[in-house]
Amino acid sequence: MHRRPRRPIARAWAHVVTYALVLALVDVAIAHGHHGHHESDHHDHGADWTGGDAARAVLASTIVSLASLAACACIAARFVTGVEASARALSDLANGAMLGDALGHQLPSALAGGDARAAAMWCVVGVLAFQGLESLILEMKASANATRGTRTRAGRGVSRDASRGPSRSRSTARAKRGSAMTAIADALTARDIATSGWLNLFADAVHNLTDGVIIAVAFARRGRAAGWATARAALLHELPQEIGDYGVLRHAGFTDIQALGFNLLSALVAVVATALTFIFLACVGASSPVVGVSAAAVSAAVEAFCAGGFLTVALGALTEDVRAHGFTRSTVVRVLVGVRVAL
C-alpha cells in the first residue's frame, strides 16, 4: 500500500515557522530603528472619510484591475498559440519591468518612507520568502506527480479487482474517492508549468495589495482629487506590468484562459485590500496619527518585500531563459526596454 510522503507538508511548516521567526526579528529591528527618533507629523487633520470616499476608492481599484485585465485579454486575442517567440518577448519585457520597478520605484520608496535598516531587512525577507516559496512549489509538484503515478498504477488493476469480488471493488472505489482531494493539484500540474509562473503570480498579488492600500489611504486622507490621481498613476504603472505578467504566465506554460483567470484573481487583491483598509480606518479613524505612522510603515515594509520578491522572480526567470535559449542580444534589448517602461 502506497502512502503519500509527508515530507513536503513538514517542510512547508518549517518554512512557515522560519518566516515567522524572521518576521519577528524584523519587527524588533524596526522598533529598535525607530526608538529614539522623533516622529514628524506629516498627516493632515482634515475631516474623516465618508462612505462615498470608500465607494469611490473601491471603484477606482476595480477600474485599475479591469483595465489591466482588458489589456491582457486584447493581447490574448492577438496571441498565436504555440508561437514561442511571442511568449519569450513578453516574458523578457516583464522581467525587465520587474527589475526596473524593484530598483527604480519600490526600493527607493521603501528607503524614503521608513528606516533604511528596516527596508533592507524586509527586502532580504522578500528574497528568502520567494526562494522558500519556489522550493515549496517544486516539492508540491513532485509530490503530485508521484501521487498521480501511484494512482495510475492502481488504476491498471481496477478491472482485475472488479472480477475478483465486491470487497476489492469497494476498496478501489474508496481509493478513487480519496484521490478526489488531489484533483485541483492534478489540474494545475497536468501541464508542465514552470515555477516562475507561480512566483510571478504571488509577487503580482502582493504588489496589487500595496496598490489597493495606497489608493484607499489617498481617498481617505487626501480627498477625492488626490485619490483619483493616485488611481491614474497606479493604472499607468500597472498596465505594462500586467501585460508583461501575462507573457510570463504564457511562457511558463499557462493557457490563455488560465493566464487571464489567475491575472483576474491577482488583480482583485487590490480591490479586497482597498475595502479592508477602509474597515481598518473605520476602527481607528482616518485622521488619527496612528493611521499616518502605520500606513507609512506598512507601505515601506511591503514595498521593500515586493522589491526582494521581484528581484528573485525576475533574475530567476532570466537565468532559466538563458539556460534554455542562450544569452542573446535580443534578450538584452527586450529586458532593457522593459526596465525603461517601468521607469
CSV table of C-alpha atoms in Angstrom, one decimal:
chain,number,residue,atom,x,y,z
A,1,MET,CA,0.0,0.0,0.0
A,2,HIS,CA,1.4,3.3,-1.1
A,3,ARG,CA,1.1,6.4,1.1
A,4,ARG,CA,1.8,10.0,0.2
A,5,PRO,CA,5.0,11.2,1.7
A,6,ARG,CA,4.6,13.8,4.4
A,7,ARG,CA,7.9,15.5,3.9
A,8,PRO,CA,6.6,18.3,1.7
A,9,ILE,CA,4.0,19.2,4.4
A,10,ALA,CA,6.6,19.1,7.1
A,11,ARG,CA,8.9,21.3,5.1
A,12,ALA,CA,6.1,23.7,4.5
A,13,TRP,CA,5.5,24.0,8.2
A,14,ALA,CA,9.3,24.5,8.6
A,15,HIS,CA,9.1,27.3,6.1
A,16,VAL,CA,6.2,28.9,7.9
A,17,VAL,CA,7.9,28.8,11.3
A,18,THR,CA,11.2,30.1,9.9
A,19,TYR,CA,9.4,33.0,8.2
A,20,ALA,CA,7.5,33.8,11.4
A,21,LEU,CA,10.8,33.9,13.4
A,22,VAL,CA,12.4,36.1,10.7
A,23,LEU,CA,9.4,38.5,10.7
A,24,ALA,CA,9.6,38.7,14.5
A,25,LEU,CA,13.3,39.7,14.3
A,26,VAL,CA,12.4,42.2,11.6
A,27,ASP,CA,9.8,43.8,13.9
A,28,VAL,CA,12.4,44.0,16.6
A,29,ALA,CA,14.8,45.7,14.2
A,30,ILE,CA,12.1,48.1,13.1
A,31,ALA,CA,11.2,49.0,16.7
A,32,HIS,CA,14.9,49.5,17.5
A,33,GLY,CA,15.5,51.6,14.4
A,34,HIS,CA,12.6,53.9,15.3
A,35,HIS,CA,13.5,54.1,19.0
A,36,GLY,CA,14.9,57.4,19.9
A,37,HIS,CA,13.8,59.1,16.7
A,38,HIS,CA,11.0,61.7,16.9
A,39,GLU,CA,8.1,61.2,14.5
A,40,SER,CA,7.4,64.1,12.2
A,41,ASP,CA,3.7,64.9,11.9
A,42,HIS,CA,3.0,64.7,8.2
A,43,HIS,CA,-0.6,63.8,8.4
A,44,ASP,CA,-3.4,66.2,7.9
A,45,HIS,CA,-6.2,66.8,10.4
A,46,GLY,CA,-9.0,67.2,7.9
A,47,ALA,CA,-12.4,65.7,8.1
A,48,ASP,CA,-12.8,61.9,8.3
A,49,TRP,CA,-13.7,60.0,5.2
A,50,THR,CA,-17.3,59.2,4.2
A,51,GLY,CA,-19.0,56.2,2.6
A,52,GLY,CA,-18.8,58.0,-0.7
A,53,ASP,CA,-15.0,58.1,-0.4
A,54,ALA,CA,-14.9,54.4,0.3
A,55,ALA,CA,-17.1,53.6,-2.7
A,56,ARG,CA,-15.0,55.8,-5.0
A,57,ALA,CA,-11.8,54.1,-3.8
A,58,VAL,CA,-13.2,50.6,-4.4
A,59,LEU,CA,-14.5,51.8,-7.8
A,60,ALA,CA,-11.0,53.1,-8.6
A,61,SER,CA,-9.3,49.9,-7.6
A,62,THR,CA,-11.8,47.9,-9.7
A,63,ILE,CA,-11.2,50.1,-12.7
A,64,VAL,CA,-7.5,49.7,-12.4
A,65,SER,CA,-7.9,45.9,-12.1
A,66,LEU,CA,-10.4,45.5,-15.0
A,67,ALA,CA,-8.4,47.9,-17.3
A,68,SER,CA,-5.3,45.7,-16.8
A,69,LEU,CA,-7.3,42.6,-17.4
A,70,ALA,CA,-8.8,44.1,-20.6
A,71,ALA,CA,-5.4,44.9,-21.9
A,72,CYS,CA,-4.3,41.3,-21.3
A,73,ALA,CA,-7.4,40.0,-23.0
A,74,CYS,CA,-6.6,42.1,-26.1
A,75,ILE,CA,-3.1,40.6,-26.1
A,76,ALA,CA,-4.6,37.1,-25.7
A,77,ALA,CA,-6.9,37.7,-28.7
A,78,ARG,CA,-4.0,38.5,-30.9
A,79,PHE,CA,-1.7,35.9,-29.4
A,80,VAL,CA,-1.0,33.0,-31.7
A,81,THR,CA,-0.9,29.9,-29.6
A,82,GLY,CA,2.4,28.0,-30.0
A,83,VAL,CA,4.4,30.9,-31.1
A,84,GLU,CA,7.3,30.7,-28.6
A,85,ALA,CA,9.0,33.8,-29.7
A,86,SER,CA,6.0,36.0,-28.7
A,87,ALA,CA,5.8,34.5,-25.3
A,88,ARG,CA,9.5,34.9,-24.8
A,89,ALA,CA,9.4,38.5,-25.9
A,90,LEU,CA,6.6,39.4,-23.4
A,91,SER,CA,8.4,37.4,-20.7
A,92,ASP,CA,11.7,39.3,-21.2
A,93,LEU,CA,9.8,42.6,-21.2
A,94,ALA,CA,8.1,41.7,-17.9
A,95,ASN,CA,11.3,40.6,-16.3
A,96,GLY,CA,12.9,43.9,-17.3
A,97,ALA,CA,9.8,45.8,-15.9
A,98,MET,CA,10.1,43.9,-12.6
A,99,LEU,CA,13.7,44.8,-12.3
A,100,GLY,CA,13.0,48.4,-13.1
A,101,ASP,CA,10.1,48.5,-10.7
A,102,ALA,CA,12.1,47.0,-7.9
A,103,LEU,CA,15.2,49.1,-8.3
A,104,GLY,CA,13.7,52.3,-9.6
A,105,HIS,CA,10.4,52.6,-7.6
A,106,GLN,CA,9.9,50.1,-4.8
A,107,LEU,CA,13.3,50.2,-3.0
A,108,PRO,CA,13.7,54.0,-3.3
A,109,SER,CA,10.1,54.4,-2.0
A,110,ALA,CA,10.8,52.0,0.9
A,111,LEU,CA,14.0,53.8,1.8
A,112,ALA,CA,12.3,57.2,1.7
A,113,GLY,CA,9.2,56.1,3.6
A,114,GLY,CA,10.9,54.3,6.5
A,115,ASP,CA,14.1,53.3,8.3
A,116,ALA,CA,16.8,52.1,5.9
A,117,ARG,CA,17.8,49.2,8.0
A,118,ALA,CA,14.2,48.0,8.3
A,119,ALA,CA,13.8,48.4,4.5
A,120,ALA,CA,16.9,46.3,3.9
A,121,MET,CA,15.7,43.6,6.3
A,122,TRP,CA,12.3,43.5,4.6
A,123,CYS,CA,14.0,43.2,1.2
A,124,VAL,CA,16.0,40.3,2.4
A,125,VAL,CA,12.9,38.7,3.9
A,126,GLY,CA,11.2,39.1,0.4
A,127,VAL,CA,14.1,37.3,-1.2
A,128,LEU,CA,14.1,34.5,1.3
A,129,ALA,CA,10.3,34.2,1.2
A,130,PHE,CA,10.2,33.8,-2.6
A,131,GLN,CA,13.1,31.3,-2.5
A,132,GLY,CA,11.2,29.3,0.1
A,133,LEU,CA,8.0,29.5,-1.9
A,134,GLU,CA,9.8,28.3,-5.0
A,135,SER,CA,11.2,25.3,-3.1
A,136,LEU,CA,7.7,24.6,-1.7
A,137,ILE,CA,6.1,24.7,-5.2
A,138,LEU,CA,8.7,22.3,-6.6
A,139,GLU,CA,8.1,19.9,-3.7
A,140,MET,CA,4.3,20.1,-4.2
A,141,LYS,CA,4.6,19.4,-7.9
A,142,ALA,CA,6.9,16.5,-7.3
A,143,SER,CA,4.5,15.1,-4.7
A,144,ALA,CA,1.5,15.5,-7.0
A,145,ASN,CA,3.4,13.8,-9.9
A,146,ALA,CA,4.3,10.9,-7.6
A,147,THR,CA,0.7,10.6,-6.4
A,148,ARG,CA,-0.5,10.6,-10.0
A,149,GLY,CA,1.9,7.8,-10.9
A,150,THR,CA,0.7,5.7,-7.9
A,151,ARG,CA,-2.9,6.2,-8.9
A,152,THR,CA,-2.1,5.3,-12.5
A,153,ARG,CA,-0.6,2.0,-11.4
A,154,ALA,CA,-3.5,1.4,-9.1
A,155,GLY,CA,-6.0,2.1,-11.9
A,156,ARG,CA,-4.5,-0.6,-14.1
A,157,GLY,CA,-5.7,-3.1,-11.5
A,158,VAL,CA,-9.3,-1.9,-11.4
A,159,SER,CA,-10.6,-4.3,-14.0
A,160,ARG,CA,-8.8,-7.2,-12.2
A,161,ASP,CA,-10.2,-6.2,-8.8
A,162,ALA,CA,-13.7,-6.0,-10.2
A,163,SER,CA,-13.5,-9.6,-11.4
A,164,ARG,CA,-12.2,-10.8,-8.0
A,165,GLY,CA,-15.2,-9.7,-5.9
A,166,PRO,CA,-17.1,-6.8,-4.4
A,167,SER,CA,-14.7,-6.2,-1.5
A,168,ARG,CA,-11.8,-5.2,-3.6
A,169,SER,CA,-14.0,-3.1,-5.9
A,170,ARG,CA,-15.2,-1.2,-2.8
A,171,SER,CA,-11.6,-0.6,-1.7
A,172,THR,CA,-10.8,0.7,-5.2
A,173,ALA,CA,-13.9,3.0,-5.0
A,174,ARG,CA,-12.7,4.3,-1.7
A,175,ALA,CA,-9.3,5.0,-3.2
A,176,LYS,CA,-11.0,6.8,-6.0
A,177,ARG,CA,-12.9,9.0,-3.6
A,178,GLY,CA,-9.7,9.7,-1.7
A,179,SER,CA,-8.0,10.7,-4.9
A,180,ALA,CA,-10.6,13.4,-5.4
A,181,MET,CA,-8.8,15.5,-2.8
A,182,THR,CA,-5.9,16.0,-5.2
A,183,ALA,CA,-8.0,16.9,-8.2
A,184,ILE,CA,-7.0,20.5,-8.1
A,185,ALA,CA,-3.4,19.7,-7.8
A,186,ASP,CA,-3.7,17.4,-10.8
A,187,ALA,CA,-5.3,20.1,-12.8
A,188,LEU,CA,-2.6,22.6,-12.0
A,189,THR,CA,0.3,20.1,-12.6
A,190,ALA,CA,-1.2,18.4,-15.7
A,191,ARG,CA,0.7,20.9,-17.8
A,192,ASP,CA,4.4,21.4,-17.3
A,193,ILE,CA,4.0,24.9,-15.7
A,194,ALA,CA,7.3,26.5,-14.8
A,195,THR,CA,7.8,27.6,-11.2
A,196,SER,CA,8.4,31.1,-12.3
A,197,GLY,CA,4.8,31.4,-13.3
A,198,TRP,CA,3.5,30.7,-9.8
A,199,LEU,CA,6.2,33.0,-8.3
A,200,ASN,CA,5.1,35.8,-10.7
A,201,LEU,CA,1.5,35.4,-9.6
A,202,PHE,CA,2.4,35.7,-5.9
A,203,ALA,CA,4.6,38.7,-6.5
A,204,ASP,CA,1.9,40.4,-8.5
A,205,ALA,CA,-0.7,39.7,-5.8
A,206,VAL,CA,1.5,41.3,-3.1
A,207,HIS,CA,2.2,44.3,-5.4
A,208,ASN,CA,-1.6,44.7,-6.0
A,209,LEU,CA,-2.1,44.6,-2.3
A,210,THR,CA,0.1,47.6,-1.9
A,211,ASP,CA,-1.7,49.5,-4.7
A,212,GLY,CA,-5.1,48.8,-3.0
A,213,VAL,CA,-3.8,50.2,0.3
A,214,ILE,CA,-2.2,53.2,-1.3
A,215,ILE,CA,-5.4,54.1,-3.2
A,216,ALA,CA,-7.6,53.7,-0.1
A,217,VAL,CA,-5.3,55.9,2.0
A,218,ALA,CA,-5.2,58.5,-0.7
A,219,PHE,CA,-9.0,58.8,-0.9
A,220,ALA,CA,-9.4,58.7,2.9
A,221,ARG,CA,-6.7,61.2,3.9
A,222,ARG,CA,-6.2,63.5,0.9
A,223,GLY,CA,-9.6,63.7,-0.7
A,224,ARG,CA,-11.3,62.8,-4.0
A,225,ALA,CA,-8.9,64.5,-6.4
A,226,ALA,CA,-5.8,63.0,-4.8
A,227,GLY,CA,-7.4,59.6,-4.8
A,228,TRP,CA,-8.2,59.6,-8.5
A,229,ALA,CA,-4.8,61.0,-9.3
A,230,THR,CA,-3.3,58.1,-7.3
A,231,ALA,CA,-5.5,55.6,-9.1
A,232,ARG,CA,-4.4,57.0,-12.5
A,233,ALA,CA,-0.8,56.7,-11.6
A,234,ALA,CA,-1.4,53.1,-10.5
A,235,LEU,CA,-3.1,52.4,-13.8
A,236,LEU,CA,-0.3,53.8,-15.9
A,237,HIS,CA,2.2,51.9,-13.8
A,238,GLU,CA,0.2,48.6,-13.7
A,239,LEU,CA,-0.8,48.4,-17.4
A,240,PRO,CA,2.6,47.5,-18.9
A,241,GLN,CA,3.4,45.4,-15.8
A,242,GLU,CA,0.2,43.3,-16.2
A,243,ILE,CA,0.7,42.8,-19.9
A,244,GLY,CA,4.2,41.6,-19.2
A,245,ASP,CA,3.0,39.3,-16.5
A,246,TYR,CA,0.5,37.8,-18.9
A,247,GLY,CA,3.5,37.0,-21.2
A,248,VAL,CA,5.4,35.4,-18.2
A,249,LEU,CA,2.4,33.2,-17.5
A,250,ARG,CA,2.1,32.1,-21.1
A,251,HIS,CA,5.8,31.5,-21.3
A,252,ALA,CA,5.6,29.4,-18.1
A,253,GLY,CA,3.0,27.1,-19.6
A,254,PHE,CA,-0.4,28.5,-18.7
A,255,THR,CA,-3.1,28.5,-21.3
A,256,ASP,CA,-4.8,31.8,-22.3
A,257,ILE,CA,-7.8,31.1,-20.1
A,258,GLN,CA,-5.6,30.1,-17.1
A,259,ALA,CA,-3.4,33.2,-17.5
A,260,LEU,CA,-6.4,35.5,-17.7
A,261,GLY,CA,-8.2,33.9,-14.8
A,262,PHE,CA,-5.2,34.0,-12.5
A,263,ASN,CA,-4.5,37.5,-13.6
A,264,LEU,CA,-8.1,38.4,-12.6
A,265,LEU,CA,-7.7,36.8,-9.2
A,266,SER,CA,-4.4,38.6,-8.6
A,267,ALA,CA,-5.9,41.9,-9.7
A,268,LEU,CA,-8.9,41.5,-7.3
A,269,VAL,CA,-6.4,41.5,-4.4
A,270,ALA,CA,-6.2,45.3,-4.9
A,271,VAL,CA,-10.0,45.7,-4.6
A,272,VAL,CA,-10.1,43.5,-1.4
A,273,ALA,CA,-7.1,45.4,0.0
A,274,THR,CA,-8.9,48.7,-0.6
A,275,ALA,CA,-12.0,47.5,1.2
A,276,LEU,CA,-10.1,46.1,4.2
A,277,THR,CA,-8.1,49.3,4.5
A,278,PHE,CA,-11.4,51.3,4.9
A,279,ILE,CA,-12.5,48.7,7.5
A,280,PHE,CA,-9.3,49.4,9.4
A,281,LEU,CA,-9.8,53.2,9.0
A,282,ALA,CA,-13.3,52.8,10.4
A,283,CYS,CA,-11.9,51.3,13.5
A,284,VAL,CA,-9.1,53.8,14.2
A,285,GLY,CA,-10.2,57.0,12.4
A,286,ALA,CA,-8.7,58.3,9.2
A,287,SER,CA,-7.3,61.5,10.8
A,288,SER,CA,-5.7,59.6,13.7
A,289,PRO,CA,-1.9,59.8,13.9
A,290,VAL,CA,-1.8,56.0,14.1
A,291,VAL,CA,-3.0,55.9,10.5
A,292,GLY,CA,-0.2,58.1,9.2
A,293,VAL,CA,2.5,56.2,11.0
A,294,SER,CA,1.0,52.8,10.3
A,295,ALA,CA,0.3,53.5,6.7
A,296,ALA,CA,3.9,54.8,6.1
A,297,ALA,CA,5.5,51.8,8.0
A,298,VAL,CA,3.3,49.2,6.3
A,299,SER,CA,3.8,50.7,2.9
A,300,ALA,CA,7.5,50.9,3.3
A,301,ALA,CA,7.7,47.3,4.5
A,302,VAL,CA,5.5,45.9,1.7
A,303,GLU,CA,7.4,47.9,-0.9
A,304,ALA,CA,10.8,46.5,0.3
A,305,PHE,CA,9.3,43.0,0.5
A,306,CYS,CA,7.9,43.3,-3.1
A,307,ALA,CA,11.3,44.6,-4.3
A,308,GLY,CA,13.1,41.5,-2.9
A,309,GLY,CA,10.4,39.3,-4.4
A,310,PHE,CA,10.5,41.0,-7.8
A,311,LEU,CA,14.3,40.7,-8.0
A,312,THR,CA,14.1,37.0,-7.1
A,313,VAL,CA,11.4,36.3,-9.7
A,314,ALA,CA,13.0,38.3,-12.5
A,315,LEU,CA,16.5,37.1,-12.0
A,316,GLY,CA,15.4,33.5,-11.6
A,317,ALA,CA,13.3,33.7,-14.8
A,318,LEU,CA,16.1,35.3,-16.7
A,319,THR,CA,18.5,32.6,-15.5
A,320,GLU,CA,16.1,29.8,-16.7
A,321,ASP,CA,15.6,31.5,-20.1
A,322,VAL,CA,19.4,31.9,-20.6
A,323,ARG,CA,20.0,28.3,-19.8
A,324,ALA,CA,17.3,27.2,-22.2
A,325,HIS,CA,17.8,29.5,-25.1
A,326,GLY,CA,21.2,31.2,-24.6
A,327,PHE,CA,22.2,34.8,-23.8
A,328,THR,CA,21.2,36.7,-27.0
A,329,ARG,CA,21.3,40.3,-27.9
A,330,SER,CA,17.5,40.4,-28.4
A,331,THR,CA,17.1,39.3,-24.8
A,332,VAL,CA,19.2,42.1,-23.6
A,333,VAL,CA,17.3,44.7,-25.7
A,334,ARG,CA,13.9,43.4,-24.5
A,335,VAL,CA,14.9,43.4,-20.9
A,336,LEU,CA,16.3,47.0,-21.2
A,337,VAL,CA,13.1,48.1,-22.9
A,338,GLY,CA,11.1,46.6,-20.0
A,339,VAL,CA,13.3,48.5,-17.5
A,340,ARG,CA,12.8,51.7,-19.4
A,341,VAL,CA,9.0,51.2,-19.5
A,342,ALA,CA,8.9,50.6,-15.7
A,343,LEU,CA,10.9,53.7,-15.0
